[in-house]
Amino acid sequence: MTWRLLPIAAVLAAAIVASVSLGDVSVPPLEVLRSLFFGGTDYDVVVRELRLPRTILAAVAGAAFGLGGALIQAVTRNPLASPDVIGVTQGAGLAATIALTTGAFAVAPAALAGGLLAAAVVFGFGSRAGFTARRFVLAGVAVAFALRAGIEVVLTSAEVIDAQRAQIWLIGSLNGRGLEEATAIGIVLLAAAVPLAWAAWALRISSLDDDVARGLGVRPVARRYGLAALGALLAASATAQVGAVDFVALVAPQVAQRIAKTERPPLVMSALLGATLVVLADLAGRRLLAPTQLPAGVLTAAIGAPYLIYLLLRRRRA
Amino acid sequence: MKLDVTELVAGYDGRKVLNGLSVAIPPGKLTVIIGPNASGKSTLLRTMARLLKPRGGAVLLDGQPLHELPPRLVAQRLGVLPQAPLVPEGISVLDLVSRGRQPYQRWWRQWSADDETVVRQALSDADVADLADRPIEELSGGQRQRVWIAMALAQQTETLLLDEPTTFLDLAHQVDVLALMRRLQRGGRTIVAVLHDLNQAARFADHIIAMRDGEVVATGAPSNVVTADLVRQVFGLECVVVPCPVSGAPLVVPTGKE
């Protein structure tokens, strides 16, 4: 398991170097490394102040999306039960849209609260029959649709300029963001380190039948709540800072599970793949139609979906 | 270790299946619960295994109410094999059996040399040591059932409860599982199982609990309990009971419905 992480960590490192190196002014990769580790090069401003903060933000946001998705998917044993499908992202989106169009609240805290509130509602519906996967996913999809309708209502009744800003937020963009946002996510990730270490262990039993888990002295339903709440917190914190970057929380854990060949999405690898995906999506968004910037959220699906489909096809053939 | 059921009320969603049932499980014996469908035998076993909460009365483990004890500590004393558990995909036999050590582990202290020894022993006791590296979904029904039993053995409990462990198995594998239960009892454990086959119950049990409509109709040694009268009373079936040519245990031969 651990050795499988190395190539992915290497890909992430390469993606980070590429993201810092490519731009209107291209910096040779070796100069990037020199500037990062030693400083004092001609490129210090471009590397350290312009591109690195945004790249770090992409990496930590992606890691938080990957972890959040892995936790919720593992708990519900359902790849569709990902925060961007079951309403967490849409809850954050509705709160952010209201904040952006009315100016009544600060966007990030409102989005975080909206995401957590949506998660609480979905958990409430899903728990009626002991938090079974099907109920949970159905409740989540219903809540997500309702919230999306709410977003449309707010957008159509808002001023055009406000609505446009909200649209960009809803797609998810790292443009003009950096260390401040990265720190906010980093604090949540750091605070979640111990709960995550517990989660990695607790998930072993969550993949078993509830009766078997009870026989082993575990309270399966209470444990599912804890794990899913942790996942929702991570996904909502990342969404609050970078907007509704779609598909990362869904695809990163699925790809990780297929690479690691495990029974459930592995946490560390999901985090690394989530980080890699957002860094690459942001890089592609900056460069593909340069000087026009595409939001990262447009490209996460464009990069992630074909790779997941490739893995699905390869598995069927094997 | 003693397991006693007193005045137990239990059921599902407003439907009471057991209404004030009392029964004692003899320690160190192989006890089999028999009875027709919907007689409450699985409900009784599931409540004893604390898979189901009692609505009234109690299951007592050495005199203490089972449902008030910390689940982790109960899991160190009482193991359970539920009926037809869902098989997790993509994990090996060794990995699954290792999870039987869960009640002894903490997230900050996960695996010890002791765990390793116990898991190896459980694999060999359940006769699945040679399957250790195989993925579970590749195994036959009989092998899977022995793997689940191995997982319960890794829990190192004095008592093991099994809910219909032979259902869905062919005859040879049924006998395998029954013989394994017998070996475990000889090794000093208390075994309780729900079985459908009367003749297998009579042949392998030390002690029989016969149930009908949520009540205990008779308890005792197979030779005392398994009689033509009892089979008529419990199953509504006319039969002749003869001594088994191999073991001498009672053998039920149905003659027809009354």
Coordinates of C-alpha atoms in Angstrom, one line a residue:
Chain A
M1 CA 0.0 0.0 0.0
T2 CA 2.6 2.5 1.1
W3 CA 4.8 1.9 -2.0
R4 CA 1.9 2.7 -4.3
L5 CA 1.8 6.2 -2.8
L6 CA 5.3 7.1 -4.0
P7 CA 4.5 7.4 -7.7
I8 CA 1.5 9.5 -6.9
A9 CA 3.4 11.8 -4.6
A10 CA 6.0 12.1 -7.5
V11 CA 3.2 13.1 -9.9
L12 CA 1.9 15.6 -7.5
A13 CA 5.4 17.1 -7.0
A14 CA 5.8 17.3 -10.8
A15 CA 2.4 18.9 -11.2
I16 CA 3.3 21.5 -8.5
V17 CA 6.6 22.4 -10.2
A18 CA 4.8 22.5 -13.6
S19 CA 2.1 24.8 -12.2
V20 CA 4.7 27.2 -10.8
S21 CA 6.9 27.0 -13.9
L22 CA 4.3 27.6 -16.6
G23 CA 2.7 31.0 -17.2
D24 CA 3.0 34.2 -19.2
V25 CA 6.6 34.2 -18.1
S26 CA 7.8 30.6 -18.2
V27 CA 10.4 29.7 -15.5
P28 CA 12.6 26.7 -16.2
P29 CA 11.8 23.8 -13.8
L30 CA 15.4 23.9 -12.3
E31 CA 15.1 27.6 -11.6
V32 CA 11.7 26.9 -9.9
L33 CA 13.4 24.4 -7.6
R34 CA 16.3 26.8 -7.0
S35 CA 14.0 29.6 -6.2
L36 CA 11.8 27.4 -4.0
F37 CA 14.5 25.9 -1.9
F38 CA 17.3 28.5 -1.9
G39 CA 15.8 31.8 -3.2
G40 CA 17.8 34.7 -4.6
T41 CA 17.0 34.0 -8.2
D42 CA 15.6 36.4 -10.8
Y43 CA 12.3 34.5 -10.6
D44 CA 11.7 34.8 -6.9
V45 CA 8.7 37.2 -7.3
V46 CA 7.0 35.1 -10.0
V47 CA 7.6 31.8 -8.3
R48 CA 7.2 32.6 -4.6
E49 CA 4.7 35.4 -4.6
L50 CA 2.6 35.0 -7.7
R51 CA 2.4 31.3 -8.5
L52 CA 3.3 29.3 -5.4
P53 CA 0.5 30.6 -3.1
R54 CA -2.1 29.7 -5.7
T55 CA -0.6 26.3 -6.3
I56 CA -0.5 25.6 -2.6
L57 CA -4.1 26.5 -2.4
A58 CA -4.9 24.2 -5.2
A59 CA -3.1 21.3 -3.5
V60 CA -4.6 21.7 0.0
A61 CA -8.1 22.3 -1.4
G62 CA -7.8 19.2 -3.6
A63 CA -6.5 17.2 -0.6
A64 CA -9.5 18.3 1.5
F65 CA -11.9 17.4 -1.4
G66 CA -10.3 14.0 -1.8
L67 CA -10.4 13.2 1.9
G68 CA -14.0 14.4 2.3
G69 CA -15.1 12.3 -0.7
A70 CA -13.2 9.2 0.5
L71 CA -14.7 9.4 3.9
I72 CA -18.3 9.8 2.8
Q73 CA -18.0 7.2 0.0
A74 CA -16.4 4.7 2.4
V75 CA -19.0 5.2 5.0
T76 CA -22.0 4.8 2.7
R77 CA -20.2 2.1 0.5
N78 CA -21.4 4.1 -2.4
P79 CA -19.3 6.0 -5.0
L80 CA -22.1 8.4 -5.7
A81 CA -22.3 9.5 -2.1
S82 CA -19.8 12.2 -2.6
P83 CA -20.1 15.7 -1.1
D84 CA -20.7 17.3 -4.5
V85 CA -23.5 14.9 -5.3
I86 CA -25.3 14.8 -1.9
G87 CA -25.8 18.5 -1.3
V88 CA -22.8 19.7 0.7
T89 CA -21.4 21.6 -2.2
Q90 CA -24.8 22.9 -3.2
G91 CA -25.5 24.0 0.4
A92 CA -22.3 26.0 0.4
G93 CA -23.2 27.3 -3.1
L94 CA -26.6 28.6 -2.1
A95 CA -25.2 30.3 1.0
A96 CA -22.3 31.8 -1.0
T97 CA -24.7 33.0 -3.8
I98 CA -26.9 34.7 -1.2
A99 CA -23.8 36.3 0.4
L100 CA -22.4 37.4 -2.9
T101 CA -25.7 38.9 -4.3
T102 CA -26.9 40.6 -1.1
G103 CA -23.5 41.4 0.4
A104 CA -25.1 40.6 3.8
F105 CA -22.4 38.1 5.0
A106 CA -18.8 37.3 4.3
V107 CA -18.7 34.6 1.6
A108 CA -16.4 32.0 3.0
P109 CA -18.0 31.6 6.5
A110 CA -21.5 31.6 4.9
A111 CA -20.5 28.9 2.4
L112 CA -19.0 26.8 5.2
A113 CA -22.1 27.1 7.3
G114 CA -24.3 26.4 4.3
G115 CA -22.4 23.2 3.4
L116 CA -22.5 21.9 7.0
L117 CA -26.2 22.7 7.3
A118 CA -27.0 20.8 4.1
A119 CA -25.0 17.9 5.4
A120 CA -26.9 18.0 8.7
V121 CA -30.2 17.9 6.8
V122 CA -29.1 15.0 4.6
F123 CA -27.8 13.0 7.6
G124 CA -31.1 13.7 9.3
F125 CA -33.1 12.2 6.4
G126 CA -30.6 9.4 5.8
S127 CA -30.5 8.3 9.4
R128 CA -34.1 7.3 9.8
A129 CA -33.4 3.8 8.8
G130 CA -30.0 3.6 10.4
F131 CA -28.1 5.5 7.8
T132 CA -28.3 3.0 5.0
A133 CA -26.5 3.9 1.9
R134 CA -29.5 4.0 -0.5
R135 CA -31.6 6.2 1.7
F136 CA -28.7 8.5 2.3
V137 CA -27.8 8.9 -1.4
L138 CA -31.4 9.4 -2.4
A139 CA -32.0 12.0 0.4
G140 CA -28.7 13.7 -0.6
V141 CA -29.6 13.9 -4.3
A142 CA -33.0 15.3 -3.5
V143 CA -31.6 17.9 -1.2
A144 CA -28.9 18.8 -3.8
F145 CA -31.6 19.4 -6.4
A146 CA -33.7 21.5 -4.1
L147 CA -30.6 23.6 -3.2
R148 CA -29.7 24.0 -6.9
A149 CA -33.3 25.3 -7.5
G150 CA -32.7 27.7 -4.7
I151 CA -29.5 28.9 -6.3
E152 CA -31.3 29.6 -9.6
V153 CA -34.0 31.6 -7.8
V154 CA -31.4 33.8 -6.1
L155 CA -29.4 34.2 -9.3
T156 CA -32.3 35.2 -11.5
S157 CA -33.5 37.8 -9.0
A158 CA -30.1 39.3 -8.4
E159 CA -28.3 42.2 -10.2
V160 CA -26.5 41.0 -13.4
I161 CA -23.0 41.8 -12.1
D162 CA -23.6 40.1 -8.7
A163 CA -25.0 37.1 -10.5
Q164 CA -22.0 36.9 -12.7
R165 CA -19.6 36.9 -9.7
A166 CA -21.7 34.2 -8.1
Q167 CA -21.6 32.1 -11.3
I168 CA -17.8 32.1 -11.2
W169 CA -17.8 31.2 -7.5
L170 CA -20.2 28.3 -8.3
I171 CA -17.9 26.9 -10.9
G172 CA -14.9 27.2 -8.5
S173 CA -11.9 29.3 -9.3
L174 CA -8.5 29.9 -7.7
N175 CA -8.0 33.2 -9.6
G176 CA -6.9 35.9 -7.2
R177 CA -6.7 33.6 -4.3
G178 CA -3.7 32.3 -2.4
L179 CA -2.1 31.9 1.0
E180 CA -4.9 33.3 3.1
E181 CA -7.4 30.8 1.7
A182 CA -4.8 28.0 1.8
T183 CA -4.2 28.7 5.5
A184 CA -7.9 28.5 6.3
I185 CA -8.1 25.0 4.7
G186 CA -4.7 24.1 6.2
I187 CA -6.0 24.8 9.7
V188 CA -9.0 22.5 9.2
L189 CA -6.7 19.8 7.8
L190 CA -4.3 20.1 10.7
A191 CA -7.2 20.0 13.3
A192 CA -8.5 17.0 11.5
A193 CA -5.2 15.1 11.6
V194 CA -6.0 13.1 14.7
P195 CA -9.7 12.4 13.8
L196 CA -8.3 11.3 10.4
A197 CA -5.9 8.9 12.0
W198 CA -8.8 7.5 14.0
A199 CA -10.9 7.4 10.8
A200 CA -8.4 5.4 8.9
W201 CA -8.7 2.7 11.5
A202 CA -12.4 3.0 12.1
L203 CA -13.2 2.5 8.4
R204 CA -11.9 -1.0 8.5
I205 CA -15.0 -2.0 10.4
S206 CA -17.3 0.3 8.5
S207 CA -16.9 -1.8 5.4
L208 CA -18.4 -4.8 7.2
D209 CA -22.0 -5.8 7.7
D210 CA -23.7 -3.9 10.6
D211 CA -24.4 -7.1 12.4
V212 CA -20.8 -8.2 12.1
A213 CA -19.6 -4.8 13.3
R214 CA -22.0 -5.0 16.3
G215 CA -20.6 -8.4 17.1
L216 CA -17.1 -6.9 17.2
G217 CA -18.3 -4.4 19.8
V218 CA -18.7 -1.4 17.4
R219 CA -21.7 1.0 17.3
P220 CA -21.9 1.1 13.5
V221 CA -24.5 3.9 13.1
A222 CA -22.8 6.3 15.5
R223 CA -19.5 5.6 13.9
R224 CA -20.9 6.3 10.4
Y225 CA -22.2 9.7 11.7
G226 CA -18.8 10.6 13.0
L227 CA -16.9 9.6 9.8
A228 CA -19.4 11.3 7.5
A229 CA -19.5 14.5 9.5
L230 CA -15.7 14.7 9.3
G231 CA -15.9 14.2 5.5
A232 CA -18.6 16.9 5.2
L233 CA -16.5 19.3 7.3
L234 CA -13.4 18.8 5.1
A235 CA -15.4 19.2 1.8
A236 CA -17.3 22.2 3.0
S237 CA -14.1 24.0 4.3
A238 CA -12.5 23.6 0.9
T239 CA -15.6 24.7 -0.9
A240 CA -15.9 27.7 1.3
Q241 CA -12.4 28.9 0.1
V242 CA -12.2 28.0 -3.6
G243 CA -15.9 27.7 -4.6
A244 CA -17.8 24.7 -5.8
V245 CA -15.0 22.9 -7.6
D246 CA -16.9 19.9 -8.9
F247 CA -16.1 16.2 -9.3
V248 CA -12.8 16.1 -7.3
A249 CA -14.4 14.6 -4.2
L250 CA -16.2 12.1 -6.4
V251 CA -13.4 11.0 -8.7
A252 CA -10.2 11.2 -6.6
P253 CA -11.4 8.5 -4.1
Q254 CA -12.6 6.2 -6.9
V255 CA -9.4 6.5 -8.8
A256 CA -7.4 5.9 -5.6
Q257 CA -9.4 2.8 -4.8
R258 CA -8.8 1.4 -8.2
I259 CA -5.0 2.1 -8.1
A260 CA -4.7 0.8 -4.5
K261 CA -7.0 -2.2 -5.2
T262 CA -8.6 -1.8 -1.8
E263 CA -12.2 -2.5 -0.6
R264 CA -12.8 1.2 0.1
P265 CA -11.2 4.5 -0.9
P266 CA -7.9 4.8 0.8
L267 CA -7.5 8.2 2.6
V268 CA -4.0 9.3 2.0
M269 CA -4.0 8.3 -1.7
S270 CA -7.4 10.1 -2.2
A271 CA -5.9 13.2 -0.7
L272 CA -2.8 13.1 -3.0
L273 CA -4.9 12.4 -6.1
G274 CA -7.4 15.2 -5.1
A275 CA -4.4 17.6 -4.7
T276 CA -2.9 16.5 -8.1
L277 CA -6.2 16.9 -9.9
V278 CA -6.9 20.4 -8.7
V279 CA -3.3 21.6 -9.3
L280 CA -3.5 20.2 -12.9
A281 CA -7.0 21.6 -13.5
D282 CA -5.9 25.1 -12.3
L283 CA -2.8 24.9 -14.5
A284 CA -4.7 23.8 -17.5
G285 CA -7.3 26.5 -16.8
R286 CA -4.6 29.2 -16.8
R287 CA -2.8 28.0 -19.9
L288 CA -5.3 26.3 -22.3
L289 CA -6.9 29.5 -23.7
A290 CA -4.3 32.0 -22.3
P291 CA -4.7 34.9 -21.7
T292 CA -8.3 33.9 -21.0
Q293 CA -8.5 32.1 -17.7
L294 CA -10.8 29.1 -17.3
P295 CA -11.9 28.4 -13.7
A296 CA -10.4 25.3 -12.3
G297 CA -13.8 23.8 -11.7
V298 CA -14.4 23.6 -15.5
L299 CA -11.4 21.4 -15.9
T300 CA -11.6 19.0 -12.9
A301 CA -14.3 17.0 -14.6
A302 CA -12.6 17.3 -18.0
I303 CA -9.4 15.7 -16.6
G304 CA -10.9 13.4 -14.0
A305 CA -13.8 11.8 -15.9
P306 CA -11.8 10.3 -18.8
Y307 CA -9.3 8.8 -16.4
L308 CA -12.0 7.2 -14.3
I309 CA -13.6 5.8 -17.4
Y310 CA -10.3 4.5 -18.6
L311 CA -9.8 2.7 -15.2
L312 CA -13.4 1.3 -15.4
L313 CA -12.8 -0.1 -18.9
R314 CA -9.5 -1.5 -18.0
R315 CA -10.9 -3.3 -15.1
R316 CA -13.7 -4.9 -17.1
R317 CA -11.2 -6.3 -19.6
A318 CA -9.0 -7.8 -16.9
Chain B
M1 CA -19.4 -17.9 31.8
K2 CA -23.2 -18.0 32.2
L3 CA -25.7 -16.6 29.8
D4 CA -29.3 -16.3 31.1
V5 CA -32.4 -14.8 29.5
T6 CA -35.0 -13.5 31.9
E7 CA -38.5 -12.3 31.1
L8 CA -37.2 -11.2 27.7
V9 CA -39.5 -9.0 25.5
A10 CA -38.1 -8.4 22.0
G11 CA -39.2 -7.9 18.4
Y12 CA -39.1 -5.7 15.3
D13 CA -41.0 -2.4 14.7
G14 CA -43.9 -2.7 17.1
R15 CA -44.3 -6.4 16.5
K16 CA -43.4 -8.4 19.6
V17 CA -41.9 -11.8 18.8
L18 CA -40.8 -12.7 22.3
N19 CA -43.1 -11.8 25.2
G20 CA -41.5 -12.6 28.5
L21 CA -39.3 -15.5 27.6
S22 CA -36.9 -17.0 30.1
V23 CA -34.2 -19.6 29.4
A24 CA -30.7 -20.5 30.6
I25 CA -27.8 -21.5 28.4
P26 CA -25.7 -24.3 29.9
P27 CA -22.0 -23.3 30.0
G28 CA -19.5 -25.3 28.1
K29 CA -22.2 -27.1 26.1
L30 CA -23.3 -27.1 22.5
T31 CA -26.9 -25.7 22.6
V32 CA -29.2 -25.8 19.5
I33 CA -32.3 -23.7 19.2
I34 CA -35.0 -25.4 17.0
G35 CA -38.5 -24.4 16.0
P36 CA -40.6 -23.7 12.9
N37 CA -40.2 -20.5 10.9
A38 CA -41.3 -17.4 12.8
S39 CA -41.1 -19.2 16.1
G40 CA -38.7 -16.5 17.4
K41 CA -35.5 -18.6 17.5
S42 CA -33.4 -16.1 15.5
T43 CA -34.9 -13.2 17.5
L44 CA -33.8 -14.9 20.7
L45 CA -30.3 -15.5 19.4
R46 CA -30.0 -12.0 18.0
T47 CA -31.0 -10.5 21.3
M48 CA -28.6 -12.7 23.1
A49 CA -25.9 -11.5 20.7
R50 CA -27.0 -7.9 21.3
L51 CA -27.8 -7.4 17.6
L52 CA -31.3 -6.5 18.9
K53 CA -32.2 -4.4 21.9
P54 CA -34.6 -6.0 24.4
R55 CA -37.8 -4.1 25.0
G56 CA -38.2 -5.7 28.4
G57 CA -36.4 -8.2 30.6
A58 CA -32.7 -8.8 30.1
V59 CA -30.0 -11.0 28.8
L60 CA -27.6 -11.6 31.7
L61 CA -23.9 -12.3 31.2
D62 CA -22.6 -13.7 34.5
G63 CA -25.5 -11.9 36.1
Q64 CA -24.9 -8.5 34.5
P65 CA -27.4 -7.1 32.0
L66 CA -25.7 -7.5 28.6
H67 CA -27.1 -4.4 27.0
E68 CA -25.7 -2.1 29.7
L69 CA -22.1 -3.3 29.4
P70 CA -19.6 -1.5 27.2
P71 CA -19.9 -3.2 23.7
R72 CA -16.2 -3.5 23.3
L73 CA -15.9 -5.5 26.6
V74 CA -18.9 -7.7 25.6
A75 CA -17.2 -8.4 22.3
Q76 CA -14.2 -9.8 24.2
R77 CA -16.5 -12.4 25.8
L78 CA -19.3 -13.1 23.3
G79 CA -18.8 -13.7 19.6
V80 CA -21.5 -13.8 17.0
L81 CA -21.9 -15.1 13.5
P82 CA -24.9 -13.4 12.0
Q83 CA -27.1 -15.0 9.3
A84 CA -25.6 -14.6 5.8
P85 CA -23.4 -11.6 6.4
L86 CA -22.6 -9.3 3.5
V87 CA -19.2 -10.3 2.1
P88 CA -16.9 -7.2 1.8
E89 CA -15.3 -7.0 -1.7
G90 CA -11.6 -7.1 -2.4
I91 CA -10.3 -8.2 0.9
S92 CA -8.4 -11.4 1.8
V93 CA -9.3 -14.1 4.2
L94 CA -6.4 -13.1 6.5
D95 CA -7.5 -9.5 6.4
L96 CA -11.1 -10.3 7.4
V97 CA -10.1 -12.7 10.2
S98 CA -7.7 -10.1 11.5
R99 CA -10.7 -7.8 12.1
G100 CA -11.8 -10.2 14.8
R101 CA -9.1 -8.5 16.9
Q102 CA -11.0 -5.3 16.8
P103 CA -12.3 -5.5 20.4
Y104 CA -8.7 -5.7 21.7
Q105 CA -7.4 -2.8 19.6
R106 CA -7.4 1.0 19.8
W107 CA -6.7 3.3 16.9
W108 CA -3.4 4.3 18.4
R109 CA -2.4 0.7 19.1
Q110 CA -3.5 -1.4 16.3
W111 CA -1.5 -4.6 15.9
S112 CA 0.6 -6.7 18.3
A113 CA 2.5 -9.9 18.0
D114 CA -0.2 -11.4 20.2
D115 CA -2.8 -10.5 17.6
E116 CA -0.8 -12.2 15.0
T117 CA -0.6 -15.5 17.0
V118 CA -4.3 -15.5 17.8
V119 CA -5.2 -14.9 14.1
R120 CA -3.0 -17.7 12.9
Q121 CA -4.5 -20.0 15.5
A122 CA -8.0 -19.0 14.6
L123 CA -7.3 -19.7 10.9
S124 CA -6.0 -23.1 11.6
D125 CA -8.8 -23.9 14.2
A126 CA -11.4 -23.2 11.5
D127 CA -9.4 -25.1 8.9
V128 CA -8.9 -22.1 6.6
A129 CA -5.2 -21.5 7.1
D130 CA -4.5 -22.5 3.5
L131 CA -7.0 -20.0 2.2
A132 CA -5.4 -17.0 4.1
D133 CA -4.3 -15.0 1.0
R134 CA -7.4 -15.7 -1.2
P135 CA -10.0 -13.0 -1.7
I136 CA -13.2 -13.9 0.1
E137 CA -15.5 -13.4 -2.9
E138 CA -13.7 -16.3 -4.6
L139 CA -14.5 -18.8 -1.9
S140 CA -17.4 -21.3 -1.9
G141 CA -20.2 -20.9 0.6
G142 CA -18.8 -23.6 2.9
Q143 CA -15.4 -22.0 2.9
R144 CA -16.8 -18.5 3.6
Q145 CA -18.8 -19.8 6.5
R146 CA -15.6 -21.3 8.0
V147 CA -13.8 -17.9 7.4
W148 CA -16.6 -16.1 9.3
I149 CA -16.2 -18.6 12.1
A150 CA -12.5 -18.0 12.1
M151 CA -13.1 -14.3 12.5
A152 CA -15.3 -14.9 15.5
L153 CA -12.6 -17.2 16.9
A154 CA -10.0 -14.5 16.6
Q155 CA -12.2 -12.6 19.0
Q156 CA -11.2 -15.2 21.6
T157 CA -14.6 -15.3 23.3
E158 CA -15.7 -18.1 25.6
T159 CA -19.1 -18.1 24.0
L160 CA -20.0 -18.2 20.3
L161 CA -23.5 -17.6 18.9
L162 CA -24.3 -18.7 15.4
D163 CA -27.5 -17.8 13.5
E164 CA -28.4 -20.6 11.0
P165 CA -24.7 -21.3 10.2
T166 CA -25.7 -24.2 7.9
T167 CA -28.4 -22.6 5.8
F168 CA -27.4 -22.3 2.1
L169 CA -24.7 -24.9 2.4
D170 CA -24.7 -28.3 0.8
L171 CA -24.9 -31.4 3.0
A172 CA -21.2 -32.1 3.2
H173 CA -20.4 -28.5 4.1
Q174 CA -23.2 -28.5 6.7
V175 CA -21.6 -31.5 8.3
D176 CA -18.2 -29.7 8.2
V177 CA -19.6 -26.7 10.0
L178 CA -21.4 -28.8 12.6
A179 CA -18.3 -30.8 13.2
L180 CA -16.3 -27.6 13.7
M181 CA -18.9 -26.3 16.2
R182 CA -18.5 -29.6 18.0
R183 CA -14.7 -29.3 18.1
L184 CA -14.9 -25.8 19.4
Q185 CA -17.2 -26.9 22.2
R186 CA -14.8 -29.7 23.1
G187 CA -12.1 -27.0 23.3
G188 CA -14.0 -25.5 26.1
R189 CA -16.3 -23.0 24.5
T190 CA -20.0 -22.5 25.0
I191 CA -21.7 -22.7 21.6
V192 CA -25.3 -21.7 20.8
A193 CA -26.7 -22.1 17.3
V194 CA -30.0 -21.8 15.5
L195 CA -30.5 -24.8 13.2
H196 CA -33.3 -25.8 10.8
D197 CA -32.5 -29.5 10.5
L198 CA -34.0 -31.5 13.5
N199 CA -31.9 -34.5 12.9
Q200 CA -28.7 -32.5 12.8
A201 CA -29.7 -30.8 16.0
A202 CA -30.5 -34.1 17.7
R203 CA -27.2 -35.6 16.5
F204 CA -24.8 -32.7 17.4
A205 CA -26.4 -30.8 20.3
D206 CA -25.8 -31.4 24.0
H207 CA -28.8 -29.3 24.8
I208 CA -31.9 -28.4 22.8
I209 CA -34.2 -25.4 23.2
A210 CA -37.4 -26.0 21.3
M211 CA -39.5 -23.0 20.5
R212 CA -42.9 -22.2 19.1
D213 CA -44.8 -18.9 18.8
G214 CA -42.1 -17.0 20.7
E215 CA -42.2 -19.4 23.6
V216 CA -39.9 -22.2 24.9
V217 CA -41.8 -25.5 24.6
A218 CA -39.1 -27.8 25.9
T219 CA -35.4 -27.8 26.9
G220 CA -33.0 -30.6 27.6
A221 CA -30.9 -33.4 26.1
P222 CA -31.8 -34.4 22.6
S223 CA -32.9 -37.9 23.7
N224 CA -35.4 -36.4 26.1
V225 CA -36.6 -33.5 24.0
V226 CA -36.8 -34.9 20.4
T227 CA -39.9 -37.2 20.6
A228 CA -42.8 -37.8 18.3
D229 CA -45.0 -35.8 20.7
L230 CA -42.8 -32.8 20.7
V231 CA -42.4 -32.8 16.9
R232 CA -46.2 -32.8 16.6
Q233 CA -46.5 -30.1 19.2
V234 CA -43.8 -27.8 17.8
F235 CA -43.8 -28.4 14.1
G236 CA -47.4 -29.8 13.6
L237 CA -45.8 -32.8 11.9
E238 CA -46.6 -36.5 12.3
C239 CA -43.5 -38.6 12.6
V240 CA -41.7 -41.7 13.9
V241 CA -38.6 -41.2 16.0
V242 CA -36.1 -44.1 15.8
P243 CA -32.5 -44.3 17.1
C244 CA -29.9 -43.2 14.5
P245 CA -28.0 -46.2 13.2
V246 CA -24.7 -44.4 13.6
S247 CA -24.9 -42.4 16.8
G248 CA -28.0 -43.7 18.5
A249 CA -29.4 -40.1 18.7
P250 CA -33.1 -39.6 18.0
L251 CA -33.8 -39.7 14.2
V252 CA -37.0 -38.0 13.1
V253 CA -38.8 -39.7 10.1
P254 CA -41.8 -37.7 9.0
T255 CA -44.9 -39.8 8.2
G256 CA -47.1 -37.0 6.9
K257 CA -49.0 -33.8 7.9
E258 CA -51.9 -34.4 10.3

